[in-house]
Short mmCIF file of C-alpha atoms (C1' of nucleotides) in Angstrom, two decimals:
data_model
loop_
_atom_site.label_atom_id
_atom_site.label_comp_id
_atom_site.label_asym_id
_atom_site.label_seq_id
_atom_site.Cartn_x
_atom_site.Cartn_y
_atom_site.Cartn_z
CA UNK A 701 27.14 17.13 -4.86
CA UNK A 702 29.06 14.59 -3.32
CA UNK A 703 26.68 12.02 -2.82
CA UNK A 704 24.85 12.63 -6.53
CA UNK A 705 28.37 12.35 -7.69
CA UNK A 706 29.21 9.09 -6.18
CA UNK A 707 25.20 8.30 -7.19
CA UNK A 708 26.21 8.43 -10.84
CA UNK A 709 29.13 7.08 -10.57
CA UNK A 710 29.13 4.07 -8.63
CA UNK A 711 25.68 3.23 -8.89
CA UNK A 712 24.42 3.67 -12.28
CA UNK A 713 28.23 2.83 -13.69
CA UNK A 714 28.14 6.42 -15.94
CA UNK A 715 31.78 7.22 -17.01
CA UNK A 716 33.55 9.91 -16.60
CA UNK A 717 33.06 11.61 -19.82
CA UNK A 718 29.20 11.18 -19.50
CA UNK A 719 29.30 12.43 -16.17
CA UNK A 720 30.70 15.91 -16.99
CA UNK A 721 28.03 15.59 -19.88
CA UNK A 722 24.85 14.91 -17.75
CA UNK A 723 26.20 17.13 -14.38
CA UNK A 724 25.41 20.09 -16.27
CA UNK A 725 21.74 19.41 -16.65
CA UNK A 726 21.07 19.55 -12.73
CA UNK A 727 20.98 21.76 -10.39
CA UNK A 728 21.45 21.67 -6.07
CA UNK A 729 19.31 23.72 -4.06
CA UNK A 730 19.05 24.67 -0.58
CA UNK A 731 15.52 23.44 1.31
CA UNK A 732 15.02 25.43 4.95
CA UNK A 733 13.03 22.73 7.28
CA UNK A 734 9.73 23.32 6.71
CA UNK A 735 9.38 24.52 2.91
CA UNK A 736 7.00 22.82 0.60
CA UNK A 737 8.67 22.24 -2.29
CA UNK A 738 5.69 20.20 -4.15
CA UNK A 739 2.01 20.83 -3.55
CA UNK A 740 -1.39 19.12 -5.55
CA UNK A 741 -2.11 20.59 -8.43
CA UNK A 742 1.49 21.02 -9.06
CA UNK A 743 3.19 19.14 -11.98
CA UNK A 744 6.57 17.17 -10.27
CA UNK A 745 8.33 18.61 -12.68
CA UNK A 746 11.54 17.36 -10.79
CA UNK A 747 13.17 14.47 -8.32
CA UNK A 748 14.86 15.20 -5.63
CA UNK A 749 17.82 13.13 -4.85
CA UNK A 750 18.85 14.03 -1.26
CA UNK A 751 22.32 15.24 -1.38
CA UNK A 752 21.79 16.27 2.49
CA UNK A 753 19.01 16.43 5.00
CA UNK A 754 15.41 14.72 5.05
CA UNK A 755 12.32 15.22 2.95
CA UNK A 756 8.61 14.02 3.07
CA UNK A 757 5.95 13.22 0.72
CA UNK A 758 2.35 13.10 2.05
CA UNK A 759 -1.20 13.53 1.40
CA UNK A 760 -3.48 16.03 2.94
CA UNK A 761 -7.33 14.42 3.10
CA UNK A 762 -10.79 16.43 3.32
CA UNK A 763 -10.93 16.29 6.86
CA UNK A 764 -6.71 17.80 7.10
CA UNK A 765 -5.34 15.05 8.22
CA UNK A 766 -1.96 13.88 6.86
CA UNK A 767 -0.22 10.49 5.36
CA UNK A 768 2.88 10.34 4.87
CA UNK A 769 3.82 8.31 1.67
CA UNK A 770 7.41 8.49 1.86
CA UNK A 771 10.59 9.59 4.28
CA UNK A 772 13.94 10.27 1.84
CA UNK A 773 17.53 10.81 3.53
CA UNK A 774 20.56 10.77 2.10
CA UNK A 775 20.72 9.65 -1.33
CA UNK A 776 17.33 8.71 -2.00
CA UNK A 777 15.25 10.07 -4.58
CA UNK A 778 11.67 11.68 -3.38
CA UNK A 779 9.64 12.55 -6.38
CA UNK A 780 6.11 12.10 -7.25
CA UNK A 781 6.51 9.78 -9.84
CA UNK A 782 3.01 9.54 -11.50
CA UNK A 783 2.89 13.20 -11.77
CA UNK A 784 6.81 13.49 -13.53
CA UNK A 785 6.25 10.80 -15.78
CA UNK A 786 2.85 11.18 -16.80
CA UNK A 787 3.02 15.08 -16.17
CA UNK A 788 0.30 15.16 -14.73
CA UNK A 789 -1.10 17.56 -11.79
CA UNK A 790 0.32 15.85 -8.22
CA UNK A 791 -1.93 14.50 -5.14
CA UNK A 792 1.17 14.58 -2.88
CA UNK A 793 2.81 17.80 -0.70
CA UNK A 794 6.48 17.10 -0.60
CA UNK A 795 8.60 19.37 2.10
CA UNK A 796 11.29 19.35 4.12
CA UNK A 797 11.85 17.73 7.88
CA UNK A 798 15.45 19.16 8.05
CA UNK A 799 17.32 22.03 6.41
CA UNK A 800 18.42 20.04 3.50
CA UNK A 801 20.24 20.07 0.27
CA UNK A 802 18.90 18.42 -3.01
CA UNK A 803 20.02 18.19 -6.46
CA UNK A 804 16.78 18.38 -9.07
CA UNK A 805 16.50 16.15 -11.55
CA UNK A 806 14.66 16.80 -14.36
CA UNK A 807 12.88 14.41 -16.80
CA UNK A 808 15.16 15.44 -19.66
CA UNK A 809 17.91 14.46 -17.37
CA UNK A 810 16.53 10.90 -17.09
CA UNK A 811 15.50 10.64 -20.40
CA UNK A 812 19.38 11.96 -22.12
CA UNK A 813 21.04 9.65 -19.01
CA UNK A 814 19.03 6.48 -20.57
CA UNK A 815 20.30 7.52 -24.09
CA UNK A 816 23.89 7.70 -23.01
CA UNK A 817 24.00 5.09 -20.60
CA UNK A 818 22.92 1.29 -20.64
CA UNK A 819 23.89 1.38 -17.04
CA UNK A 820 21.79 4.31 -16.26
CA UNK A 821 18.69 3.13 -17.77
CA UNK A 822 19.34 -0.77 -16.16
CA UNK A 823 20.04 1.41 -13.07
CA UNK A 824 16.82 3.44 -13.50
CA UNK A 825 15.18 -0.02 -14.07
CA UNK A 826 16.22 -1.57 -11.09
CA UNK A 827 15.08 1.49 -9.02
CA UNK A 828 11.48 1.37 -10.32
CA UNK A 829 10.99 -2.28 -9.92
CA UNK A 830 12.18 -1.59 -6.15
CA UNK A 831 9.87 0.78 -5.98
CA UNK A 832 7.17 -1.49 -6.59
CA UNK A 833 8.79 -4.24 -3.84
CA UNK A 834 8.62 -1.74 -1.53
CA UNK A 835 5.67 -0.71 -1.91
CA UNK A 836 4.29 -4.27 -2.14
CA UNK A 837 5.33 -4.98 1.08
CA UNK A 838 3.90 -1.81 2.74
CA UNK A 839 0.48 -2.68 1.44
CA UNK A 840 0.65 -6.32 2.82
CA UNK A 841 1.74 -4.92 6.14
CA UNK A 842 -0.95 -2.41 6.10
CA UNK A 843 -3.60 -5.45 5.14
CA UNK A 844 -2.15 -8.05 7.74
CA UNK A 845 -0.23 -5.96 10.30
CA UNK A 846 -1.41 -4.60 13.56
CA UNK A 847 -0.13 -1.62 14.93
CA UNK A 848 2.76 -2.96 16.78
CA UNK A 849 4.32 -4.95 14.21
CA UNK A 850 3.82 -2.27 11.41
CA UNK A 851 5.96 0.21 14.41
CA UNK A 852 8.81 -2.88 14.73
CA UNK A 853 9.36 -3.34 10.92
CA UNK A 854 9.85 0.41 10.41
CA UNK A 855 12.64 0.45 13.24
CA UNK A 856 14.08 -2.48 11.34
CA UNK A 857 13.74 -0.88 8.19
CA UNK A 858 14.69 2.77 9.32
CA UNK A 859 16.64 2.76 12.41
CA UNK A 860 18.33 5.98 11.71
CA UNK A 861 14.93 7.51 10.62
CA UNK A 862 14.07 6.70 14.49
CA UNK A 863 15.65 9.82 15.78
CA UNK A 864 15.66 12.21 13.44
CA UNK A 865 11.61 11.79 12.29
CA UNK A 866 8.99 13.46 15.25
CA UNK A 867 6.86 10.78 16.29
CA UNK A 868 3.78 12.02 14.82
CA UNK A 869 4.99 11.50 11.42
CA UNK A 870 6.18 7.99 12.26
CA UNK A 871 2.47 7.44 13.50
CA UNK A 872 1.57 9.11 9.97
CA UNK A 873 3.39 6.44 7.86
CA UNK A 874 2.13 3.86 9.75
CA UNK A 875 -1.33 4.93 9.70
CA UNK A 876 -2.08 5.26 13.00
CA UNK A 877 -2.72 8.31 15.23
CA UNK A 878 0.23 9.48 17.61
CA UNK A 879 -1.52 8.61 20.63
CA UNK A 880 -1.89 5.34 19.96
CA UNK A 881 1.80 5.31 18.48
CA UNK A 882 2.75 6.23 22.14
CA UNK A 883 1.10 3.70 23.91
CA UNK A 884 2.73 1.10 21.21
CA UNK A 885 5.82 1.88 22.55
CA UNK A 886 4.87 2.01 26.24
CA UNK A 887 3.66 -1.82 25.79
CA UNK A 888 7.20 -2.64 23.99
CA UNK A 889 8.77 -1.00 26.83
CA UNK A 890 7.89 -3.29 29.55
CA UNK A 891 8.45 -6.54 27.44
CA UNK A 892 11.49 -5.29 26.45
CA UNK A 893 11.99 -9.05 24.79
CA UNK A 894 14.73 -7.43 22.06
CA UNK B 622 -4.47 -15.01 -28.19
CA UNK B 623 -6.89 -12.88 -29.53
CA UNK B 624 -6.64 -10.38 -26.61
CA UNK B 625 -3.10 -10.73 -26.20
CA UNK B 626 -2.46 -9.90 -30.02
CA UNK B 627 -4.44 -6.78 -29.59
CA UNK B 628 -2.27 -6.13 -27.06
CA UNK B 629 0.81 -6.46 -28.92
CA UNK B 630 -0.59 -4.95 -32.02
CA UNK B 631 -2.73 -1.86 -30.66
CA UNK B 632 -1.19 -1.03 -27.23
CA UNK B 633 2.64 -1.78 -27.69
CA UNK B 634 2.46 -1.04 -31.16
CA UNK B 635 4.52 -3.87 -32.45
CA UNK B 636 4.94 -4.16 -36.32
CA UNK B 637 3.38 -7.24 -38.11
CA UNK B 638 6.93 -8.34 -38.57
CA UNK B 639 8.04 -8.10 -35.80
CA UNK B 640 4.80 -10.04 -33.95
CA UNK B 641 5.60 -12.91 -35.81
CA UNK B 642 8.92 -13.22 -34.47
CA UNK B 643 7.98 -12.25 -30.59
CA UNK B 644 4.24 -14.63 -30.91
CA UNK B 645 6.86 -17.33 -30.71
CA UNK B 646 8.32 -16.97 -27.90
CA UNK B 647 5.10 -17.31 -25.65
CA UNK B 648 2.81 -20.06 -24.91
CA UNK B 649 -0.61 -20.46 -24.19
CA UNK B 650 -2.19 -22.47 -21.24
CA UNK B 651 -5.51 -23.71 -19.79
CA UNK B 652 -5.80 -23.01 -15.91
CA UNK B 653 -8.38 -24.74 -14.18
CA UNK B 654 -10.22 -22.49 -11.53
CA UNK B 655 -8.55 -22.82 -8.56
CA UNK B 656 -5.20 -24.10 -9.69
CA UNK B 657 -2.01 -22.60 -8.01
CA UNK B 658 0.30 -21.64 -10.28
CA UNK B 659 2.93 -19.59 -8.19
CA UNK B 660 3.77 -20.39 -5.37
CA UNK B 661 5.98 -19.13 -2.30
CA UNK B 662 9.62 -20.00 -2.25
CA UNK B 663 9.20 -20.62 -6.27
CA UNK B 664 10.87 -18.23 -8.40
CA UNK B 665 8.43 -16.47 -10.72
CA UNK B 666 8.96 -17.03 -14.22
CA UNK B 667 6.31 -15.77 -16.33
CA UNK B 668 4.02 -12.86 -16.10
CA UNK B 669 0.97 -14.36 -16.80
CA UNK B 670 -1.15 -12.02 -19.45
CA UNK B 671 -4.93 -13.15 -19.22
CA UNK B 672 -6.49 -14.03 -21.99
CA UNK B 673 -9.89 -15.09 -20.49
CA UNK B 674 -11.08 -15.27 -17.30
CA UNK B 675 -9.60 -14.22 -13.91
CA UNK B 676 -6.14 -14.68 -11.24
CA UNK B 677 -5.25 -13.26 -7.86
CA UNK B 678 -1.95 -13.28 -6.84
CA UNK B 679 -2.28 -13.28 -2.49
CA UNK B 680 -0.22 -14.06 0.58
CA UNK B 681 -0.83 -16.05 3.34
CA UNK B 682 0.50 -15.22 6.77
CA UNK B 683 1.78 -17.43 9.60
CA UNK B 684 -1.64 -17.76 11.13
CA UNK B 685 -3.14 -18.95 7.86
CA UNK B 686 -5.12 -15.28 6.62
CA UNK B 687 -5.36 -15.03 3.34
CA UNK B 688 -4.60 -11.20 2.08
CA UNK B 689 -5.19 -10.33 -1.84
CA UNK B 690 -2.77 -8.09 -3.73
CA UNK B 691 -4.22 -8.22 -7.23
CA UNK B 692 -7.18 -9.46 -9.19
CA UNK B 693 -6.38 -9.50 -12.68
CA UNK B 694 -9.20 -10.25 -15.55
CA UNK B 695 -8.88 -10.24 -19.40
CA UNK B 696 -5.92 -7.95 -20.63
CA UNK B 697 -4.52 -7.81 -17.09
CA UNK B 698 -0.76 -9.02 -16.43
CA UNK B 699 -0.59 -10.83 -13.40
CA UNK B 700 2.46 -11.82 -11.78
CA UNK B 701 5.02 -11.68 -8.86
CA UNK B 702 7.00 -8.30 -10.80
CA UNK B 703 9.92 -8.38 -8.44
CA UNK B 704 10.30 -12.26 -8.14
CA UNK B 705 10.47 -12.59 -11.73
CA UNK B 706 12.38 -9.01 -13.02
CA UNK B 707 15.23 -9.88 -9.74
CA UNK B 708 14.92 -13.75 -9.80
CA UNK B 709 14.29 -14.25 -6.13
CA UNK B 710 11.80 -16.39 -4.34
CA UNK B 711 8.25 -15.02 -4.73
CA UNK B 712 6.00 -14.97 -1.31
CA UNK B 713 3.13 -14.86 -3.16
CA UNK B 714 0.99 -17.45 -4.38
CA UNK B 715 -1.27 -16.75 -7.79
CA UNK B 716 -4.17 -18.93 -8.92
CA UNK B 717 -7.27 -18.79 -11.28
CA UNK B 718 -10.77 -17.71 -9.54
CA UNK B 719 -12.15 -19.25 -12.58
CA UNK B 720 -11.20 -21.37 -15.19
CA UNK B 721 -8.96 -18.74 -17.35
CA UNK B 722 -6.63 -18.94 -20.04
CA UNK B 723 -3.24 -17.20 -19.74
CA UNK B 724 -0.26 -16.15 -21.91
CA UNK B 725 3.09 -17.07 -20.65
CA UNK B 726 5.44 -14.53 -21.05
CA UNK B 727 9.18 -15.25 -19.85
CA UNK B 728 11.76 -12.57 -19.17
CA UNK B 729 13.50 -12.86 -22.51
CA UNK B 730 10.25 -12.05 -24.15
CA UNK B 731 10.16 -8.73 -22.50
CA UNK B 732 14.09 -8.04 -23.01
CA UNK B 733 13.62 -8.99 -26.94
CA UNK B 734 10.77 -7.14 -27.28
CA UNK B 735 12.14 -4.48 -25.89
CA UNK B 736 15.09 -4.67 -27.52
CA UNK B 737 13.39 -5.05 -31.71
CA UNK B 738 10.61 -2.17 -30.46
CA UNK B 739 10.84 1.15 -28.97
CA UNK B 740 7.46 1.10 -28.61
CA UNK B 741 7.28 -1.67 -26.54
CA UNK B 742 10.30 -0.75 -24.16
CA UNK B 743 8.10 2.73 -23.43
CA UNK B 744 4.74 0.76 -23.30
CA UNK B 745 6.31 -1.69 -21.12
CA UNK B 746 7.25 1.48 -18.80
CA UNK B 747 4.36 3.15 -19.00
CA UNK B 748 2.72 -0.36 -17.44
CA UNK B 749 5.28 -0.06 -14.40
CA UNK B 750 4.79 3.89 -13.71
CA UNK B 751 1.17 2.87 -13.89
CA UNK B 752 1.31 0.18 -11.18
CA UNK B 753 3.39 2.24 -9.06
CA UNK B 754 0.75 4.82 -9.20
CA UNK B 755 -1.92 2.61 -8.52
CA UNK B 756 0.02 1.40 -5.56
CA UNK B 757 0.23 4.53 -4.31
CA UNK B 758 -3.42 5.08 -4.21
CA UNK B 759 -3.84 1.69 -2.49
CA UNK B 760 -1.22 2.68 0.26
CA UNK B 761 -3.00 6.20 0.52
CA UNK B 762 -6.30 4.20 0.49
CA UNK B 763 -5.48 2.31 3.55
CA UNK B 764 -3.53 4.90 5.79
CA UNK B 765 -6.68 7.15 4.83
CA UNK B 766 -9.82 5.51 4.58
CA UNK B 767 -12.38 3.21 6.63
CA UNK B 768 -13.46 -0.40 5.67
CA UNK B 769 -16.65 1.59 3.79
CA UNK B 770 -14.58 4.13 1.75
CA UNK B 771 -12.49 1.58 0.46
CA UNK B 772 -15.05 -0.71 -0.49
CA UNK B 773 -17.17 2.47 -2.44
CA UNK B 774 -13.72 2.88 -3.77
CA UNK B 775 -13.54 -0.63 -4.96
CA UNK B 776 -16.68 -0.84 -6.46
CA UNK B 777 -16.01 2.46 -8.65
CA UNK B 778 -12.83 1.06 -9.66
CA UNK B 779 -13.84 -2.43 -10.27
CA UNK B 780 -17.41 -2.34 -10.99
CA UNK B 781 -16.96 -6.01 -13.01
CA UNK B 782 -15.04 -7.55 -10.70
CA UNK B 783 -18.12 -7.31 -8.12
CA UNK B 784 -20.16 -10.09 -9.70
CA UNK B 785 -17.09 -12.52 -10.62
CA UNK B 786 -14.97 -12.39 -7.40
CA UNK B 787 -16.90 -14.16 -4.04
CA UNK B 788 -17.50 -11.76 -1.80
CA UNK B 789 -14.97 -12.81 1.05
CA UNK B 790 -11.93 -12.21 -1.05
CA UNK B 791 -13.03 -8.51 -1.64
CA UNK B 792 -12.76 -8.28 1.80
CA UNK B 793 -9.40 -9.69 1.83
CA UNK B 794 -8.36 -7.03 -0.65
CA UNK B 795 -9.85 -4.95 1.65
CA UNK B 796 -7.94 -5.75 4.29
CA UNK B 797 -11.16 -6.89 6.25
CA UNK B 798 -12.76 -9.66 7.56
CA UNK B 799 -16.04 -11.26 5.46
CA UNK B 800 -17.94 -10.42 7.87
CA UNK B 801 -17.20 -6.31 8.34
CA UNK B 802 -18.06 -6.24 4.36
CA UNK B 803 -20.95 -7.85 5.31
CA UNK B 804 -22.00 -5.63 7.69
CA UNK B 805 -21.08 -2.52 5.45
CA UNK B 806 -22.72 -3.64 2.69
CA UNK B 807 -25.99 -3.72 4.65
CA UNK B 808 -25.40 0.04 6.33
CA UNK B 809 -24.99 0.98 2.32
CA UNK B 810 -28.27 -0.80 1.67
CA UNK B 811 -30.08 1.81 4.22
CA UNK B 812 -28.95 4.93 2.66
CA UNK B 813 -28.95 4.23 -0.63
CA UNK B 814 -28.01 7.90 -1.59
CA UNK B 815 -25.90 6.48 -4.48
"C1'" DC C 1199 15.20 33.70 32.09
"C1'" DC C 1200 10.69 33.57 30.98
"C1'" DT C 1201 7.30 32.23 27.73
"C1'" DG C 1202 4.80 30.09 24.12
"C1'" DG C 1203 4.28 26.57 20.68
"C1'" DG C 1204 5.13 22.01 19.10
"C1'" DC C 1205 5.61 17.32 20.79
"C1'" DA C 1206 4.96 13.28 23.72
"C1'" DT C 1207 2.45 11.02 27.29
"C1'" DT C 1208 -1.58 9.56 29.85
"C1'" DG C 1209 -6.33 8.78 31.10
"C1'" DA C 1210 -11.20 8.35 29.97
"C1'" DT C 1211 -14.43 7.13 26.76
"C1'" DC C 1212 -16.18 5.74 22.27
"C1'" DC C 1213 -16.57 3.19 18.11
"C1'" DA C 1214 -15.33 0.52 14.05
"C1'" DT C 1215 -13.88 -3.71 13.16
"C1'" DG C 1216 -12.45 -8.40 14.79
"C1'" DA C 1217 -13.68 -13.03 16.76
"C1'" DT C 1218 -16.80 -16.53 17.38
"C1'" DA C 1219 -20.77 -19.05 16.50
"C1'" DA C 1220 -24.78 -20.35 14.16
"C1'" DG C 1221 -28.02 -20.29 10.47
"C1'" DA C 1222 -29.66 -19.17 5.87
"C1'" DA C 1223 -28.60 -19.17 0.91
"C1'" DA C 1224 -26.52 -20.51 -2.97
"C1'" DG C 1225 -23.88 -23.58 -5.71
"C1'" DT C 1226 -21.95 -28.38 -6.69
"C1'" DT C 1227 -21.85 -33.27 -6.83
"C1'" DT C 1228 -23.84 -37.62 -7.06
"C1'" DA D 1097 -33.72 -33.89 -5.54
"C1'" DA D 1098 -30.79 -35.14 -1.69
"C1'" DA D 1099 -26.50 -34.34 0.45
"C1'" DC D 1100 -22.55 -31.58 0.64
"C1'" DT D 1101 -19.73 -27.61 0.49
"C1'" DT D 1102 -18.94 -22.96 0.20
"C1'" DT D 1103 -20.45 -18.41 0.76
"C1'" DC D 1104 -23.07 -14.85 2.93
"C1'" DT D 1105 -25.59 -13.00 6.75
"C1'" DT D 1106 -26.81 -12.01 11.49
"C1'" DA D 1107 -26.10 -11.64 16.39
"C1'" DT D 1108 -23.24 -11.13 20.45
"C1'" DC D 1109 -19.26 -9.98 22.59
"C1'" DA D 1110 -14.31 -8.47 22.72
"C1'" DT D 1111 -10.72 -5.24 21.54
"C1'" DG D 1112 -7.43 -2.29 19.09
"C1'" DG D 1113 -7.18 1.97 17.96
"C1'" DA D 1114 -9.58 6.73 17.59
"C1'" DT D 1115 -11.03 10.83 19.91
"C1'" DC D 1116 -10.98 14.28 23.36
"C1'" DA D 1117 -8.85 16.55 26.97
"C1'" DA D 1118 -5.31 17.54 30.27
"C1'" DT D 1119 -0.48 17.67 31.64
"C1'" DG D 1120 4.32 17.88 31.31
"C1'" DC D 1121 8.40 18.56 28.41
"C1'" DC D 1122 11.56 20.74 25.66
"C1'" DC D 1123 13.68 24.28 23.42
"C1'" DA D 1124 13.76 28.49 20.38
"C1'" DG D 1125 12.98 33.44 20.42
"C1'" DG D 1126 12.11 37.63 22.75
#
DNA sequence: CCTGGGCATTGATCCATGATAAGAAAGTTT
DNA sequence: AAACTTTCTTATCATGGATCAATGCCCAGG
């Protein structure tokens, strides 16, 4: 719980007597690589802040193929978030792309942490409106952005998410198939231009 | 400020009293089709609620495409959300596709309202989970789906918005050239099967 | 140490969409 | 209603990326 700790902590400013308050309501659990740990038709009735590992969020369409929505390391939160707040049945799979260790947050948790804390709910605040920055930008890459330059922002955005993400699922997020996310990188190879 | 009343009344749920107090605090402007009123580099000050007629906010990238983010008609908000809620340049223009008539609502507007209402403060979140998810769907759109799905998908979720917006910046919300909508509105005129 | 299953690469071919250009339609201005 | 201007369509050609198939690679498990 290290990270969640320090999460609460340092970034949402909670003191220490609301901290031994609010701790209580979560939980850690182990994820083995691999397990699905949110499916559709689920309700997201929790959000996983990554105390360790990697997860994944990512549709499945009619014809099986995936799209990833979302990678989350250390100390990001991977949730559905229309399904938790709106509790309604998910769209999104979320799993695991290493053995990993999350703590769950429940809505109660968010809801008691707002209560308690000005900081936490500015915190909370701040998080959703860089949500929406984010994604934002990812939808005017995907509208202007060829293949290539959708492939160079990620490295800028993720370079640790580089080695430790197969490059299928990079080709995923970027909406592209692997093939072509292989030749990508053979054409960036020879004009190795930075 | 009919519309934006109702809003305020009926959908945030503000008491008489207190809409009094908050009405003052916003102003009311004319926009003449095709006036910019945001612009890149410009920090975004208001959210513009529209009280008749119809924005876009957009980007244009260094080789001069155009590429639509929003369209927002009567009872829409329209505005650069991270520009204005983390007062940092905007990169995105927003201007009137017809002559409209906006509500200017400033930051303190939303803190005060927020502050004298509960109701608002959840309404107001409600509004961001609800972009976020329909961001989502747009992200999963354009991994997913080809220049005709999205446009069926348009038309289902916009159905007014057909016969007020020219056809070439449906395309740019697309994330297509004119002439590809073109072209796949005419394969849709062949098999009409609904 | 072999073996099998996921992953990455490569080549061949195909296809949806882009680029360019030109005309037809529709809307606006004078 | 004539003269523009903007939008939409159509046609041709070019291309990025998809698809299909084969090969090699790596490494985890028997």
């Amino acid at each position: 719980m290290k990270n969640f700790t320090k999460y609460l902590k340092t970034k949402a400013q909670v003191s220490e007597e609301n901290f031994e308050l609010l701790i209580k309501k979560v939980t850690v659990k182990k994820i083995a690589k691999g397990t699905v740990i949110l499916r559709p038709e689920e309700v997201c009735k929790f959000s996983f802040f990554v105390e360790k590992g990697l997860l994944r969020s990512y549709t499945i369409n009619t014809s099986g193929k995936e799209h990833i929505l979302q990678f989350g390391s250390e100390n990001w939160i991977v949730a559905d978030r229309s399904s938790a707040f709106f509790n309604e049945p998910s769209e999104l799979f979320i799993d695991a792309i290493e053995d990993s260790e999350v703590v769950l947050i429940g809505a109660d948790f968010i809801e008691q942490a707002s209560e308690i804390s000005q900081y936490f709910r500015k915190y909370n605040q701040i998080a959703l409106q860089n949500h929406i920055r984010h994604q934002q930008k990812r939808i005017n890459l995907l509208l202007s952005a060829s293949a290539e330059t959708r492939y160079m922002n990620f490295i800028q955005l993720y370079p640790d998410l580089i080695s430790r993400v197969p490059q299928w699922m990079i080709a995923s997020y970027l909406g592209i198939t692997p093939e072509s996310l292989s030749r990508v990188r053979k054409e960036m190879a020879k004009k190795p231009l930075k």
